[in-house]
Amino acid sequence: MWVHLFSDGAVARNSGSAFAGSVVRDPVGNWILRFNCYLGRCTPFEVELWGILDKLLILLNKGYKRATIQIDNLEVVNALTVKGSEDS
């Protein structure tokens, strides 16, 4: 079964403290899991990547093998997108 991972990160301007949060839904939109984590000091790029990686590892450990990822950071999308990897 495909699940949909919606992930977002935030970095405090004054301290650099970073937080990531995600929600996972099934194909019809039912809520499955929710995650929040503190990542220490990170750049916006790093917090988005760590947020995705941590959540994908949790999903794999829970038996979910396929996920779409939705984020709002084009730099991260470009870094994760490889031509010809639509099934990866």
PDB file of N, CA and C in Angstrom:
ATOM      1  N   MET A   1       0.839  -1.174   0.000  1.00  0.00           N
ATOM      2  CA  MET A   1       0.000   0.000   0.000  1.00  0.00           C
ATOM      3  C   MET A   1       0.894   1.250   0.000  1.00  0.00           C
ATOM      4  N   TRP A   2       0.542   2.187  -0.854  1.00  0.00           N
ATOM      5  CA  TRP A   2       1.202   3.483  -0.866  1.00  0.00           C
ATOM      6  C   TRP A   2       0.684   4.332   0.296  1.00  0.00           C
ATOM      7  N   VAL A   3       1.596   5.059   0.936  1.00  0.00           N
ATOM      8  CA  VAL A   3       1.206   6.056   1.927  1.00  0.00           C
ATOM      9  C   VAL A   3       1.760   7.400   1.466  1.00  0.00           C
ATOM     10  N   HIS A   4       1.194   8.470   1.993  1.00  0.00           N
ATOM     11  CA  HIS A   4       1.605   9.816   1.609  1.00  0.00           C
ATOM     12  C   HIS A   4       2.220  10.515   2.816  1.00  0.00           C
ATOM     13  N   LEU A   5       3.483  10.887   2.691  1.00  0.00           N
ATOM     14  CA  LEU A   5       4.227  11.561   3.749  1.00  0.00           C
ATOM     15  C   LEU A   5       4.256  13.057   3.454  1.00  0.00           C
ATOM     16  N   PHE A   6       3.663  13.841   4.329  1.00  0.00           N
ATOM     17  CA  PHE A   6       3.675  15.301   4.234  1.00  0.00           C
ATOM     18  C   PHE A   6       4.651  15.792   5.298  1.00  0.00           C
ATOM     19  N   SER A   7       5.733  16.439   4.871  1.00  0.00           N
ATOM     20  CA  SER A   7       6.790  16.818   5.804  1.00  0.00           C
ATOM     21  C   SER A   7       7.109  18.304   5.684  1.00  0.00           C
ATOM     22  N   ASP A   8       7.464  18.915   6.818  1.00  0.00           N
ATOM     23  CA  ASP A   8       7.863  20.317   6.821  1.00  0.00           C
ATOM     24  C   ASP A   8       8.851  20.537   7.956  1.00  0.00           C
ATOM     25  N   GLY A   9       9.726  21.482   7.761  1.00  0.00           N
ATOM     26  CA  GLY A   9      10.702  21.816   8.781  1.00  0.00           C
ATOM     27  C   GLY A   9      10.724  23.309   9.028  1.00  0.00           C
ATOM     28  N   ALA A  10      11.268  23.695  10.169  1.00  0.00           N
ATOM     29  CA  ALA A  10      11.379  25.110  10.511  1.00  0.00           C
ATOM     30  C   ALA A  10      12.664  25.337  11.292  1.00  0.00           C
ATOM     31  N   VAL A  11      13.279  26.490  11.040  1.00  0.00           N
ATOM     32  CA  VAL A  11      14.501  26.874  11.743  1.00  0.00           C
ATOM     33  C   VAL A  11      14.278  28.256  12.355  1.00  0.00           C
ATOM     34  N   ALA A  12      14.537  28.376  13.657  1.00  0.00           N
ATOM     35  CA  ALA A  12      14.402  29.665  14.340  1.00  0.00           C
ATOM     36  C   ALA A  12      15.536  30.593  13.898  1.00  0.00           C
ATOM     37  N   ARG A  13      15.197  31.783  13.467  1.00  0.00           N
ATOM     38  CA  ARG A  13      16.207  32.727  12.965  1.00  0.00           C
ATOM     39  C   ARG A  13      17.216  33.136  14.028  1.00  0.00           C
ATOM     40  N   ASN A  14      16.765  33.321  15.241  1.00  0.00           N
ATOM     41  CA  ASN A  14      17.660  33.832  16.283  1.00  0.00           C
ATOM     42  C   ASN A  14      18.596  32.768  16.842  1.00  0.00           C
ATOM     43  N   SER A  15      18.172  31.524  16.932  1.00  0.00           N
ATOM     44  CA  SER A  15      18.995  30.487  17.557  1.00  0.00           C
ATOM     45  C   SER A  15      19.466  29.405  16.595  1.00  0.00           C
ATOM     46  N   GLY A  16      18.815  29.266  15.449  1.00  0.00           N
ATOM     47  CA  GLY A  16      19.160  28.192  14.521  1.00  0.00           C
ATOM     48  C   GLY A  16      18.571  26.854  14.921  1.00  0.00           C
ATOM     49  N   SER A  17      17.775  26.827  15.991  1.00  0.00           N
ATOM     50  CA  SER A  17      17.140  25.579  16.420  1.00  0.00           C
ATOM     51  C   SER A  17      16.166  25.104  15.350  1.00  0.00           C
ATOM     52  N   ALA A  18      16.212  23.808  15.067  1.00  0.00           N
ATOM     53  CA  ALA A  18      15.420  23.262  13.967  1.00  0.00           C
ATOM     54  C   ALA A  18      14.457  22.187  14.452  1.00  0.00           C
ATOM     55  N   PHE A  19      13.275  22.200  13.872  1.00  0.00           N
ATOM     56  CA  PHE A  19      12.232  21.229  14.186  1.00  0.00           C
ATOM     57  C   PHE A  19      11.652  20.700  12.882  1.00  0.00           C
ATOM     58  N   ALA A  20      11.282  19.423  12.877  1.00  0.00           N
ATOM     59  CA  ALA A  20      10.636  18.828  11.704  1.00  0.00           C
ATOM     60  C   ALA A  20       9.360  18.135  12.150  1.00  0.00           C
ATOM     61  N   GLY A  21       8.360  18.212  11.309  1.00  0.00           N
ATOM     62  CA  GLY A  21       7.094  17.549  11.590  1.00  0.00           C
ATOM     63  C   GLY A  21       6.563  16.891  10.335  1.00  0.00           C
ATOM     64  N   SER A  22       5.852  15.808  10.505  1.00  0.00           N
ATOM     65  CA  SER A  22       5.304  15.077   9.365  1.00  0.00           C
ATOM     66  C   SER A  22       3.991  14.421   9.738  1.00  0.00           C
ATOM     67  N   VAL A  23       3.183  14.216   8.719  1.00  0.00           N
ATOM     68  CA  VAL A  23       1.939  13.461   8.840  1.00  0.00           C
ATOM     69  C   VAL A  23       1.951  12.422   7.730  1.00  0.00           C
ATOM     70  N   VAL A  24       1.476  11.221   8.038  1.00  0.00           N
ATOM     71  CA  VAL A  24       1.359  10.163   7.032  1.00  0.00           C
ATOM     72  C   VAL A  24      -0.112   9.798   6.907  1.00  0.00           C
ATOM     73  N   ARG A  25      -0.571   9.737   5.660  1.00  0.00           N
ATOM     74  CA  ARG A  25      -1.970   9.386   5.376  1.00  0.00           C
ATOM     75  C   ARG A  25      -2.021   8.225   4.397  1.00  0.00           C
ATOM     76  N   ASP A  26      -3.123   7.474   4.454  1.00  0.00           N
ATOM     77  CA  ASP A  26      -3.321   6.378   3.504  1.00  0.00           C
ATOM     78  C   ASP A  26      -3.819   6.954   2.177  1.00  0.00           C
ATOM     79  N   PRO A  27      -4.019   6.112   1.140  1.00  0.00           N
ATOM     80  CA  PRO A  27      -4.412   6.614  -0.179  1.00  0.00           C
ATOM     81  C   PRO A  27      -5.724   7.396  -0.222  1.00  0.00           C
ATOM     82  N   VAL A  28      -6.626   7.177   0.726  1.00  0.00           N
ATOM     83  CA  VAL A  28      -7.886   7.930   0.719  1.00  0.00           C
ATOM     84  C   VAL A  28      -7.863   9.109   1.692  1.00  0.00           C
ATOM     85  N   GLY A  29      -6.714   9.360   2.322  1.00  0.00           N
ATOM     86  CA  GLY A  29      -6.570  10.529   3.176  1.00  0.00           C
ATOM     87  C   GLY A  29      -6.726  10.299   4.659  1.00  0.00           C
ATOM     88  N   ASN A  30      -6.930   9.063   5.085  1.00  0.00           N
ATOM     89  CA  ASN A  30      -7.045   8.780   6.516  1.00  0.00           C
ATOM     90  C   ASN A  30      -5.684   8.916   7.191  1.00  0.00           C
ATOM     91  N   TRP A  31      -5.683   9.541   8.365  1.00  0.00           N
ATOM     92  CA  TRP A  31      -4.473   9.751   9.131  1.00  0.00           C
ATOM     93  C   TRP A  31      -3.936   8.412   9.620  1.00  0.00           C
ATOM     94  N   ILE A  32      -2.616   8.173   9.434  1.00  0.00           N
ATOM     95  CA  ILE A  32      -1.974   6.952   9.917  1.00  0.00           C
ATOM     96  C   ILE A  32      -1.012   7.269  11.067  1.00  0.00           C
ATOM     97  N   LEU A  33      -0.076   8.179  10.824  1.00  0.00           N
ATOM     98  CA  LEU A  33       0.952   8.508  11.808  1.00  0.00           C
ATOM     99  C   LEU A  33       1.239  10.005  11.793  1.00  0.00           C
ATOM    100  N   ARG A  34       1.765  10.495  12.916  1.00  0.00           N
ATOM    101  CA  ARG A  34       2.217  11.884  13.019  1.00  0.00           C
ATOM    102  C   ARG A  34       3.551  11.878  13.741  1.00  0.00           C
ATOM    103  N   PHE A  35       4.481  12.711  13.299  1.00  0.00           N
ATOM    104  CA  PHE A  35       5.809  12.775  13.893  1.00  0.00           C
ATOM    105  C   PHE A  35       6.202  14.226  14.113  1.00  0.00           C
ATOM    106  N   ASN A  36       6.909  14.477  15.191  1.00  0.00           N
ATOM    107  CA  ASN A  36       7.530  15.773  15.449  1.00  0.00           C
ATOM    108  C   ASN A  36       8.883  15.498  16.080  1.00  0.00           C
ATOM    109  N   CYS A  37       9.895  16.281  15.703  1.00  0.00           N
ATOM    110  CA  CYS A  37      11.196  16.072  16.338  1.00  0.00           C
ATOM    111  C   CYS A  37      12.013  17.358  16.339  1.00  0.00           C
ATOM    112  N   TYR A  38      12.869  17.462  17.338  1.00  0.00           N
ATOM    113  CA  TYR A  38      13.827  18.556  17.456  1.00  0.00           C
ATOM    114  C   TYR A  38      15.140  18.062  16.874  1.00  0.00           C
ATOM    115  N   LEU A  39      15.759  18.845  15.993  1.00  0.00           N
ATOM    116  CA  LEU A  39      16.970  18.403  15.306  1.00  0.00           C
ATOM    117  C   LEU A  39      18.218  19.184  15.693  1.00  0.00           C
ATOM    118  N   GLY A  40      18.132  20.041  16.677  1.00  0.00           N
ATOM    119  CA  GLY A  40      19.296  20.846  17.045  1.00  0.00           C
ATOM    120  C   GLY A  40      19.462  22.015  16.092  1.00  0.00           C
ATOM    121  N   ARG A  41      20.711  22.377  15.798  1.00  0.00           N
ATOM    122  CA  ARG A  41      20.979  23.492  14.882  1.00  0.00           C
ATOM    123  C   ARG A  41      21.173  22.948  13.472  1.00  0.00           C
ATOM    124  N   CYS A  42      20.384  23.447  12.536  1.00  0.00           N
ATOM    125  CA  CYS A  42      20.451  23.013  11.139  1.00  0.00           C
ATOM    126  C   CYS A  42      20.115  24.177  10.224  1.00  0.00           C
ATOM    127  N   THR A  43      20.486  24.027   8.971  1.00  0.00           N
ATOM    128  CA  THR A  43      20.017  24.951   7.940  1.00  0.00           C
ATOM    129  C   THR A  43      18.621  24.501   7.512  1.00  0.00           C
ATOM    130  N   PRO A  44      17.863  25.359   6.838  1.00  0.00           N
ATOM    131  CA  PRO A  44      16.552  24.929   6.333  1.00  0.00           C
ATOM    132  C   PRO A  44      16.649  23.706   5.414  1.00  0.00           C
ATOM    133  N   PHE A  45      17.674  23.639   4.577  1.00  0.00           N
ATOM    134  CA  PHE A  45      17.883  22.489   3.700  1.00  0.00           C
ATOM    135  C   PHE A  45      18.096  21.217   4.521  1.00  0.00           C
ATOM    136  N   GLU A  46      18.965  21.295   5.518  1.00  0.00           N
ATOM    137  CA  GLU A  46      19.261  20.125   6.349  1.00  0.00           C
ATOM    138  C   GLU A  46      18.043  19.652   7.134  1.00  0.00           C
ATOM    139  N   VAL A  47      17.279  20.587   7.704  1.00  0.00           N
ATOM    140  CA  VAL A  47      16.124  20.176   8.507  1.00  0.00           C
ATOM    141  C   VAL A  47      15.095  19.455   7.639  1.00  0.00           C
ATOM    142  N   GLU A  48      14.905  19.904   6.409  1.00  0.00           N
ATOM    143  CA  GLU A  48      13.967  19.216   5.513  1.00  0.00           C
ATOM    144  C   GLU A  48      14.463  17.805   5.199  1.00  0.00           C
ATOM    145  N   LEU A  49      15.753  17.674   4.874  1.00  0.00           N
ATOM    146  CA  LEU A  49      16.297  16.346   4.550  1.00  0.00           C
ATOM    147  C   LEU A  49      16.244  15.399   5.743  1.00  0.00           C
ATOM    148  N   TRP A  50      16.659  15.882   6.926  1.00  0.00           N
ATOM    149  CA  TRP A  50      16.618  15.025   8.116  1.00  0.00           C
ATOM    150  C   TRP A  50      15.190  14.632   8.464  1.00  0.00           C
ATOM    151  N   GLY A  51      14.273  15.573   8.306  1.00  0.00           N
ATOM    152  CA  GLY A  51      12.874  15.263   8.583  1.00  0.00           C
ATOM    153  C   GLY A  51      12.357  14.143   7.704  1.00  0.00           C
ATOM    154  N   ILE A  52      12.711  14.173   6.430  1.00  0.00           N
ATOM    155  CA  ILE A  52      12.277  13.127   5.500  1.00  0.00           C
ATOM    156  C   ILE A  52      12.963  11.805   5.827  1.00  0.00           C
ATOM    157  N   LEU A  53      14.281  11.829   6.007  1.00  0.00           N
ATOM    158  CA  LEU A  53      15.019  10.593   6.276  1.00  0.00           C
ATOM    159  C   LEU A  53      14.510   9.898   7.533  1.00  0.00           C
ATOM    160  N   ASP A  54      14.386  10.639   8.618  1.00  0.00           N
ATOM    161  CA  ASP A  54      13.914  10.040   9.873  1.00  0.00           C
ATOM    162  C   ASP A  54      12.542   9.394   9.706  1.00  0.00           C
ATOM    163  N   LYS A  55      11.656  10.084   9.015  1.00  0.00           N
ATOM    164  CA  LYS A  55      10.292   9.559   8.866  1.00  0.00           C
ATOM    165  C   LYS A  55      10.245   8.358   7.939  1.00  0.00           C
ATOM    166  N   LEU A  56      11.066   8.360   6.875  1.00  0.00           N
ATOM    167  CA  LEU A  56      11.103   7.189   5.994  1.00  0.00           C
ATOM    168  C   LEU A  56      11.625   5.959   6.734  1.00  0.00           C
ATOM    169  N   LEU A  57      12.605   6.147   7.595  1.00  0.00           N
ATOM    170  CA  LEU A  57      13.112   5.013   8.383  1.00  0.00           C
ATOM    171  C   LEU A  57      12.041   4.476   9.325  1.00  0.00           C
ATOM    172  N   ILE A  58      11.279   5.362   9.945  1.00  0.00           N
ATOM    173  CA  ILE A  58      10.181   4.922  10.815  1.00  0.00           C
ATOM    174  C   ILE A  58       9.144   4.156  10.003  1.00  0.00           C
ATOM    175  N   LEU A  59       8.792   4.676   8.828  1.00  0.00           N
ATOM    176  CA  LEU A  59       7.809   3.985   7.981  1.00  0.00           C
ATOM    177  C   LEU A  59       8.302   2.599   7.581  1.00  0.00           C
ATOM    178  N   LEU A  60       9.570   2.484   7.204  1.00  0.00           N
ATOM    179  CA  LEU A  60      10.119   1.170   6.855  1.00  0.00           C
ATOM    180  C   LEU A  60      10.042   0.209   8.033  1.00  0.00           C
ATOM    181  N   ASN A  61      10.381   0.688   9.223  1.00  0.00           N
ATOM    182  CA  ASN A  61      10.317  -0.159  10.419  1.00  0.00           C
ATOM    183  C   ASN A  61       8.896  -0.583  10.756  1.00  0.00           C
ATOM    184  N   LYS A  62       7.907   0.199  10.328  1.00  0.00           N
ATOM    185  CA  LYS A  62       6.502  -0.148  10.570  1.00  0.00           C
ATOM    186  C   LYS A  62       5.916  -0.978   9.430  1.00  0.00           C
ATOM    187  N   GLY A  63       6.745  -1.312   8.432  1.00  0.00           N
ATOM    188  CA  GLY A  63       6.300  -2.189   7.357  1.00  0.00           C
ATOM    189  C   GLY A  63       5.785  -1.505   6.105  1.00  0.00           C
ATOM    190  N   TYR A  64       5.842  -0.181   6.054  1.00  0.00           N
ATOM    191  CA  TYR A  64       5.409   0.538   4.853  1.00  0.00           C
ATOM    192  C   TYR A  64       6.584   0.610   3.879  1.00  0.00           C
ATOM    193  N   LYS A  65       6.389   0.115   2.668  1.00  0.00           N
ATOM    194  CA  LYS A  65       7.475   0.031   1.692  1.00  0.00           C
ATOM    195  C   LYS A  65       7.395   1.087   0.600  1.00  0.00           C
ATOM    196  N   ARG A  66       6.244   1.729   0.430  1.00  0.00           N
ATOM    197  CA  ARG A  66       6.062   2.712  -0.639  1.00  0.00           C
ATOM    198  C   ARG A  66       5.449   3.984  -0.072  1.00  0.00           C
ATOM    199  N   ALA A  67       6.085   5.111  -0.417  1.00  0.00           N
ATOM    200  CA  ALA A  67       5.574   6.395   0.080  1.00  0.00           C
ATOM    201  C   ALA A  67       5.810   7.486  -0.952  1.00  0.00           C
ATOM    202  N   THR A  68       4.833   8.340  -1.100  1.00  0.00           N
ATOM    203  CA  THR A  68       5.056   9.590  -1.819  1.00  0.00           C
ATOM    204  C   THR A  68       5.439  10.622  -0.770  1.00  0.00           C
ATOM    205  N   ILE A  69       6.260  11.575  -1.164  1.00  0.00           N
ATOM    206  CA  ILE A  69       6.735  12.598  -0.238  1.00  0.00           C
ATOM    207  C   ILE A  69       6.290  13.953  -0.759  1.00  0.00           C
ATOM    208  N   GLN A  70       5.662  14.734   0.098  1.00  0.00           N
ATOM    209  CA  GLN A  70       5.253  16.083  -0.276  1.00  0.00           C
ATOM    210  C   GLN A  70       5.909  17.077   0.669  1.00  0.00           C
ATOM    211  N   ILE A  71       6.718  17.964   0.075  1.00  0.00           N
ATOM    212  CA  ILE A  71       7.408  19.001   0.839  1.00  0.00           C
ATOM    213  C   ILE A  71       7.299  20.318   0.077  1.00  0.00           C
ATOM    214  N   ASP A  72       7.651  21.414   0.747  1.00  0.00           N
ATOM    215  CA  ASP A  72       7.534  22.730   0.126  1.00  0.00           C
ATOM    216  C   ASP A  72       8.882  23.408  -0.109  1.00  0.00           C
ATOM    217  N   ASN A  73       9.956  22.633  -0.203  1.00  0.00           N
ATOM    218  CA  ASN A  73      11.290  23.182  -0.401  1.00  0.00           C
ATOM    219  C   ASN A  73      11.826  22.683  -1.742  1.00  0.00           C
ATOM    220  N   LEU A  74      11.839  23.557  -2.752  1.00  0.00           N
ATOM    221  CA  LEU A  74      12.239  23.163  -4.100  1.00  0.00           C
ATOM    222  C   LEU A  74      13.681  22.681  -4.155  1.00  0.00           C
ATOM    223  N   GLU A  75      14.557  23.256  -3.354  1.00  0.00           N
ATOM    224  CA  GLU A  75      15.956  22.821  -3.325  1.00  0.00           C
ATOM    225  C   GLU A  75      16.052  21.352  -2.903  1.00  0.00           C
ATOM    226  N   VAL A  76      15.277  20.954  -1.920  1.00  0.00           N
ATOM    227  CA  VAL A  76      15.271  19.562  -1.467  1.00  0.00           C
ATOM    228  C   VAL A  76      14.635  18.664  -2.522  1.00  0.00           C
ATOM    229  N   VAL A  77      13.546  19.121  -3.128  1.00  0.00           N
ATOM    230  CA  VAL A  77      12.908  18.341  -4.202  1.00  0.00           C
ATOM    231  C   VAL A  77      13.922  18.070  -5.307  1.00  0.00           C
ATOM    232  N   ASN A  78      14.645  19.098  -5.732  1.00  0.00           N
ATOM    233  CA  ASN A  78      15.641  18.922  -6.789  1.00  0.00           C
ATOM    234  C   ASN A  78      16.766  17.987  -6.362  1.00  0.00           C
ATOM    235  N   ALA A  79      17.185  18.064  -5.112  1.00  0.00           N
ATOM    236  CA  ALA A  79      18.253  17.192  -4.618  1.00  0.00           C
ATOM    237  C   ALA A  79      17.812  15.732  -4.568  1.00  0.00           C
ATOM    238  N   LEU A  80      16.538  15.495  -4.297  1.00  0.00           N
ATOM    239  CA  LEU A  80      16.034  14.123  -4.170  1.00  0.00           C
ATOM    240  C   LEU A  80      15.519  13.548  -5.480  1.00  0.00           C
ATOM    241  N   THR A  81      15.316  14.392  -6.479  1.00  0.00           N
ATOM    242  CA  THR A  81      14.741  13.937  -7.737  1.00  0.00           C
ATOM    243  C   THR A  81      15.852  13.563  -8.709  1.00  0.00           C
ATOM    244  N   VAL A  82      15.798  12.322  -9.168  1.00  0.00           N
ATOM    245  CA  VAL A  82      16.747  11.826 -10.155  1.00  0.00           C
ATOM    246  C   VAL A  82      15.945  11.332 -11.339  1.00  0.00           C
ATOM    247  N   LYS A  83      16.315  11.764 -12.527  1.00  0.00           N
ATOM    248  CA  LYS A  83      15.584  11.322 -13.712  1.00  0.00           C
ATOM    249  C   LYS A  83      15.635   9.806 -13.820  1.00  0.00           C
ATOM    250  N   GLY A  84      14.481   9.212 -14.127  1.00  0.00           N
ATOM    251  CA  GLY A  84      14.401   7.765 -14.280  1.00  0.00           C
ATOM    252  C   GLY A  84      14.181   7.020 -12.982  1.00  0.00           C
ATOM    253  N   SER A  85      13.933   7.745 -11.869  1.00  0.00           N
ATOM    254  CA  SER A  85      13.772   7.078 -10.575  1.00  0.00           C
ATOM    255  C   SER A  85      12.334   7.136 -10.075  1.00  0.00           C
ATOM    256  N   GLU A  86      11.375   7.174 -10.975  1.00  0.00           N
ATOM    257  CA  GLU A  86       9.976   7.307 -10.576  1.00  0.00           C
ATOM    258  C   GLU A  86       9.507   6.175  -9.668  1.00  0.00           C
ATOM    259  N   ASP A  87      10.103   4.992  -9.773  1.00  0.00           N
ATOM    260  CA  ASP A  87       9.713   3.858  -8.930  1.00  0.00           C
ATOM    261  C   ASP A  87      10.629   3.680  -7.730  1.00  0.00           C
ATOM    262  N   SER A  88      11.516   4.616  -7.467  1.00  0.00           N
ATOM    263  CA  SER A  88      12.463   4.475  -6.357  1.00  0.00           C
ATOM    264  C   SER A  88      11.902   5.064  -5.090  1.00  0.00           C
TER     265      SER A  88
END
